[in-house]
Short mmCIF file of C-alpha atoms and ligand atoms in Angstrom, two decimals:
data_model
loop_
_atom_site.label_atom_id
_atom_site.label_comp_id
_atom_site.label_asym_id
_atom_site.label_seq_id
_atom_site.Cartn_x
_atom_site.Cartn_y
_atom_site.Cartn_z
CA MET A 211 20.51 -2.24 -21.26
CA ALA A 212 18.65 -2.74 -17.98
CA ALA A 213 14.93 -2.16 -18.10
CA GLU A 214 13.75 1.01 -16.41
CA VAL A 215 12.33 0.25 -12.96
CA ARG A 216 9.27 2.34 -12.37
CA PRO A 217 7.50 2.28 -9.02
CA ARG A 218 3.90 1.34 -9.38
CA LEU A 219 0.73 2.87 -8.24
CA THR A 220 -0.98 0.41 -5.89
CA VAL A 221 -4.70 0.60 -5.22
CA LEU A 222 -6.10 -1.03 -2.08
CA SER A 223 -9.85 -1.59 -2.10
CA GLY A 224 -12.34 -3.72 -0.26
CA PRO A 225 -15.64 -3.44 1.55
CA SER A 226 -16.16 -0.88 4.27
CA GLY A 227 -14.99 -2.27 7.60
CA VAL A 228 -12.72 -4.97 6.17
CA GLY A 229 -9.70 -3.26 7.73
CA LYS A 230 -8.03 -1.24 4.95
CA SER A 231 -7.11 1.73 7.17
CA THR A 232 -5.95 -0.56 9.97
CA VAL A 233 -3.65 -2.48 7.63
CA VAL A 234 -2.26 0.69 6.06
CA ALA A 235 -1.69 2.31 9.48
CA HIS A 236 0.23 -0.78 10.64
CA MET A 237 2.25 -0.86 7.44
CA ARG A 238 3.20 2.80 7.81
CA LYS A 239 4.15 2.33 11.44
CA VAL A 240 6.72 -0.22 10.31
CA HIS A 241 7.63 1.60 7.07
CA PRO A 242 6.86 5.33 7.47
CA GLU A 243 8.37 5.99 4.04
CA VAL A 244 5.33 4.43 2.32
CA TRP A 245 3.32 7.31 0.95
CA LEU A 246 -0.47 7.15 1.13
CA SER A 247 -2.56 9.60 -0.85
CA VAL A 248 -4.83 11.76 1.35
CA SER A 249 -8.27 11.92 -0.25
CA ALA A 250 -10.75 14.77 -0.29
CA THR A 251 -14.20 13.98 1.07
CA THR A 252 -17.51 15.63 1.82
CA ARG A 253 -17.99 13.24 4.78
CA LYS A 254 -17.88 14.79 8.24
CA PRO A 255 -14.78 13.91 10.31
CA ARG A 256 -15.03 11.07 12.83
CA PRO A 257 -13.68 11.74 16.33
CA GLY A 258 -9.89 11.90 16.09
CA GLU A 259 -9.75 12.41 12.31
CA ARG A 260 -7.66 15.40 11.25
CA HIS A 261 -7.90 17.61 8.18
CA GLY A 262 -4.94 16.98 5.90
CA VAL A 263 -3.94 13.81 7.73
CA HIS A 264 -6.86 11.39 7.38
CA TYR A 265 -8.75 13.36 4.72
CA PHE A 266 -9.13 16.84 3.32
CA PHE A 267 -12.62 17.54 4.64
CA VAL A 268 -14.40 19.83 2.18
CA ASN A 269 -17.96 20.99 1.58
CA ASP A 270 -20.02 20.25 -1.54
CA ASP A 271 -19.04 23.50 -3.28
CA GLU A 272 -15.36 22.87 -2.67
CA PHE A 273 -15.67 19.32 -3.97
CA ASP A 274 -17.49 20.61 -7.09
CA LYS A 275 -14.55 22.98 -7.69
CA LEU A 276 -11.99 20.20 -7.35
CA ILE A 277 -13.88 18.26 -10.04
CA ALA A 278 -14.36 21.29 -12.30
CA ASN A 279 -10.66 22.21 -12.07
CA GLY A 280 -9.57 18.68 -12.99
CA GLU A 281 -7.79 18.33 -9.65
CA LEU A 282 -9.04 14.80 -8.94
CA LEU A 283 -7.47 11.70 -10.45
CA GLU A 284 -10.74 9.90 -9.72
CA TRP A 285 -13.77 10.44 -7.54
CA ALA A 286 -16.89 8.53 -6.50
CA GLU A 287 -19.98 8.79 -4.38
CA PHE A 288 -20.03 6.23 -1.58
CA ALA A 289 -22.82 5.76 0.98
CA GLY A 290 -24.05 9.34 0.61
CA ASN A 291 -20.71 11.19 0.50
CA ARG A 292 -18.18 12.01 -2.19
CA TYR A 293 -14.53 10.98 -2.08
CA GLY A 294 -11.70 11.80 -4.49
CA THR A 295 -7.96 11.40 -4.99
CA PRO A 296 -6.02 14.68 -5.46
CA ARG A 297 -4.15 14.25 -8.73
CA GLY A 298 -1.13 16.55 -8.19
CA ALA A 299 0.47 14.80 -5.22
CA VAL A 300 0.12 11.36 -6.83
CA VAL A 301 1.67 12.45 -10.13
CA GLU A 302 4.51 14.25 -8.31
CA ARG A 303 5.38 11.18 -6.20
CA LEU A 304 5.32 8.83 -9.19
CA GLU A 305 7.52 11.23 -11.19
CA ASN A 306 9.96 11.28 -8.25
CA GLY A 307 10.14 7.49 -8.43
CA GLU A 308 8.30 6.86 -5.17
CA PRO A 309 5.74 4.08 -4.77
CA VAL A 310 2.24 5.37 -4.24
CA LEU A 311 -0.67 3.81 -2.37
CA LEU A 312 -4.35 4.70 -2.79
CA GLU A 313 -7.01 3.41 -0.40
CA ILE A 314 -10.23 3.86 -2.36
CA ASP A 315 -13.53 2.18 -3.17
CA LEU A 316 -14.39 -0.16 -6.05
CA GLN A 317 -15.69 2.60 -8.35
CA GLY A 318 -12.46 4.55 -7.87
CA ALA A 319 -10.35 1.44 -8.44
CA ARG A 320 -12.12 0.86 -11.76
CA LEU A 321 -11.48 4.46 -12.83
CA VAL A 322 -7.78 4.23 -11.93
CA ARG A 323 -7.47 0.95 -13.84
CA ASP A 324 -8.94 2.65 -16.92
CA SER A 325 -6.73 5.75 -16.74
CA MET A 326 -3.53 4.11 -15.43
CA PRO A 327 -3.37 0.53 -16.72
CA ASP A 328 0.04 -0.04 -15.03
CA ALA A 329 -1.54 0.29 -11.58
CA GLN A 330 -1.83 -2.87 -9.50
CA LEU A 331 -5.21 -3.44 -7.91
CA VAL A 332 -5.30 -5.23 -4.56
CA PHE A 333 -8.56 -6.44 -3.04
CA LEU A 334 -8.77 -6.79 0.73
CA ALA A 335 -11.34 -9.46 1.62
CA PRO A 336 -12.83 -10.34 5.02
CA PRO A 337 -12.42 -13.86 6.44
CA SER A 338 -16.25 -14.15 6.31
CA TRP A 339 -19.38 -12.04 5.85
CA ASP A 340 -20.23 -12.33 9.57
CA GLU A 341 -16.77 -11.07 10.51
CA LEU A 342 -17.16 -8.08 8.15
CA VAL A 343 -20.48 -7.17 9.83
CA ARG A 344 -18.85 -7.56 13.24
CA ARG A 345 -15.94 -5.27 12.32
CA LEU A 346 -18.07 -2.57 10.73
CA THR A 347 -20.56 -2.60 13.60
CA GLY A 348 -17.88 -2.95 16.26
CA ARG A 349 -16.00 0.11 15.00
CA GLY A 350 -18.88 2.15 16.35
CA THR A 351 -18.41 5.10 14.00
CA GLU A 352 -21.58 4.85 11.90
CA SER A 353 -25.31 4.86 12.58
CA ALA A 354 -27.33 1.69 11.97
CA GLU A 355 -28.67 3.25 8.75
CA VAL A 356 -25.21 4.06 7.40
CA ILE A 357 -23.95 0.59 8.36
CA GLN A 358 -26.82 -0.88 6.35
CA ARG A 359 -25.91 1.27 3.33
CA ARG A 360 -22.27 0.27 3.59
CA LEU A 361 -23.19 -3.41 3.83
CA GLU A 362 -25.29 -3.09 0.66
CA SER A 363 -22.22 -1.64 -1.09
CA ALA A 364 -20.12 -4.43 0.42
CA LYS A 365 -22.16 -7.05 -1.44
CA VAL A 366 -21.37 -5.31 -4.74
CA GLU A 367 -17.69 -4.90 -3.83
CA LEU A 368 -17.29 -8.56 -2.81
CA ALA A 369 -18.84 -9.66 -6.11
CA ALA A 370 -16.15 -7.67 -7.99
CA GLU A 371 -13.15 -9.38 -6.38
CA SER A 372 -12.17 -11.09 -9.66
CA GLU A 373 -11.53 -7.69 -11.28
CA PHE A 374 -8.50 -7.22 -9.03
CA ASP A 375 -4.95 -8.42 -9.67
CA THR A 376 -4.50 -9.83 -6.15
CA THR A 377 -6.70 -10.71 -3.18
CA LEU A 378 -5.43 -10.58 0.39
CA VAL A 379 -7.65 -11.95 3.16
CA ASN A 380 -7.51 -9.81 6.28
CA THR A 381 -7.27 -12.41 9.00
CA SER A 382 -4.10 -10.97 10.50
CA VAL A 383 -3.26 -7.27 10.16
CA GLU A 384 0.48 -7.97 10.47
CA ASP A 385 0.43 -10.67 7.76
CA VAL A 386 -1.57 -8.56 5.31
CA ALA A 387 0.62 -5.51 5.91
CA ARG A 388 3.70 -7.64 5.15
CA GLU A 389 2.11 -9.02 1.97
CA LEU A 390 1.12 -5.56 0.80
CA LEU A 391 4.64 -4.23 1.38
CA ALA A 392 6.00 -7.09 -0.71
CA LEU A 393 3.53 -6.36 -3.53
CA MET A 394 4.62 -2.70 -3.43
CA GLU A 395 8.25 -3.90 -3.54
CA VAL A 396 9.05 -1.84 -0.45
CA VAL A 397 10.66 -4.88 1.22
N1 LIG B 152 -7.45 -8.42 11.06
C1 LIG B 152 -8.37 -7.86 11.87
N2 LIG B 152 -8.90 -8.58 12.88
C2 LIG B 152 -9.84 -8.05 13.69
N3 LIG B 152 -10.29 -6.77 13.60
C3 LIG B 152 -9.80 -6.01 12.61
C4 LIG B 152 -8.81 -6.50 11.70
N4 LIG B 152 -8.51 -5.52 10.82
C5 LIG B 152 -9.26 -4.46 11.17
N5 LIG B 152 -10.03 -4.74 12.24
C6 LIG B 152 -11.02 -3.86 12.89
O1 LIG B 152 -12.10 -3.69 11.99
C7 LIG B 152 -12.66 -2.39 12.10
C8 LIG B 152 -12.71 -1.74 10.72
O2 LIG B 152 -11.38 -1.48 10.29
P1 LIG B 152 -11.01 -0.23 9.37
O3 LIG B 152 -11.63 1.01 9.90
O4 LIG B 152 -9.54 -0.26 9.20
O5 LIG B 152 -11.76 -0.66 8.04
P2 LIG B 152 -11.77 0.04 6.60
O6 LIG B 152 -11.74 -1.05 5.58
O7 LIG B 152 -10.71 1.07 6.52
O8 LIG B 152 -13.21 0.71 6.61
P3 LIG B 152 -13.81 1.94 5.74
O9 LIG B 152 -13.73 1.55 4.31
O10 LIG B 152 -15.20 2.05 6.26
O11 LIG B 152 -12.99 3.16 6.05
C9 LIG B 152 -11.80 -1.63 13.10
O12 LIG B 152 -12.46 -1.60 14.35
C10 LIG B 152 -10.51 -2.44 13.17
O13 LIG B 152 -9.88 -2.35 14.43
N1 LIG B 153 -13.21 6.43 -4.93
C1 LIG B 153 -12.66 6.83 -3.78
N2 LIG B 153 -12.96 6.19 -2.64
C2 LIG B 153 -12.35 6.61 -1.51
C3 LIG B 153 -11.44 7.67 -1.48
N3 LIG B 153 -11.03 7.85 -0.21
C4 LIG B 153 -11.64 6.91 0.54
N4 LIG B 153 -12.44 6.15 -0.25
C5 LIG B 153 -13.27 5.01 0.14
O1 LIG B 153 -14.52 5.45 0.64
C6 LIG B 153 -15.07 4.44 1.47
C7 LIG B 153 -15.58 5.04 2.76
O2 LIG B 153 -14.52 5.61 3.50
P1 LIG B 153 -14.74 6.11 5.02
O3 LIG B 153 -13.46 6.76 5.43
O4 LIG B 153 -15.91 7.04 5.01
O5 LIG B 153 -15.04 4.87 5.82
C8 LIG B 153 -13.94 3.43 1.72
O6 LIG B 153 -14.14 2.32 0.86
C9 LIG B 153 -12.71 4.19 1.29
O7 LIG B 153 -11.67 3.33 0.83
C10 LIG B 153 -11.14 8.32 -2.71
O8 LIG B 153 -10.35 9.26 -2.80
N5 LIG B 153 -11.77 7.87 -3.82
#
């Protein structure tokens, strides 16, 4: 009898500014069928970010309720804001046999690994520390203070690379997107 083929949950993590969103956006331009979980966050929207598309932007009380009602698969505090993965949509997609992608921080990745050991954890690394600083600063979305906080977290995240199943180095967005699609068995 053939073994049951179950699509996997894939977690993409890596330091702030390494290019996770850029890679995922490119991947979904080429393969719109790839489903990305939309997280809830207490962070304020950046220009151009839309509720329900980039994030579900909620206030602290609403985030507390999501936690209390068990609606988050995982959640973490990152650089002064809270972020969490809505459980229902992820479970529904996996039950429908669709591959699922989460773009979350290291703390969230660790929680998913503990609760869903079948998940594959992919670490996106920068070509160098200087390039990471350039990308995060060059994006122009955060204040100098927030950039500093995110770079402090980046040191911790980079030191945890060995906890992941696979590392992809983001030198070329197109190459990494292709490699991620292959890992997700979409192509
Ligand atoms: N391969 C690359 N080469 C050069 N620049 C890149 C590359 N990938 C992403 N960038 C740029 O780096 C900046 C940060 O990218 P992005 O916002 O996708 O990072 P992120 O990992 O999603 O960050 P965060 O975790 O803070 O949301 C953007 O300005 C993006 O255009
Ligand atoms: N643990 C979780 N981390 C998440 C989630 N959604 C996003 N993130 C991560 O937060 C940081 C900052 O994101 P930003 O949009 O403010 O730059 C980044 O590492 C994201 O991957 C989540 O649901 N859970």
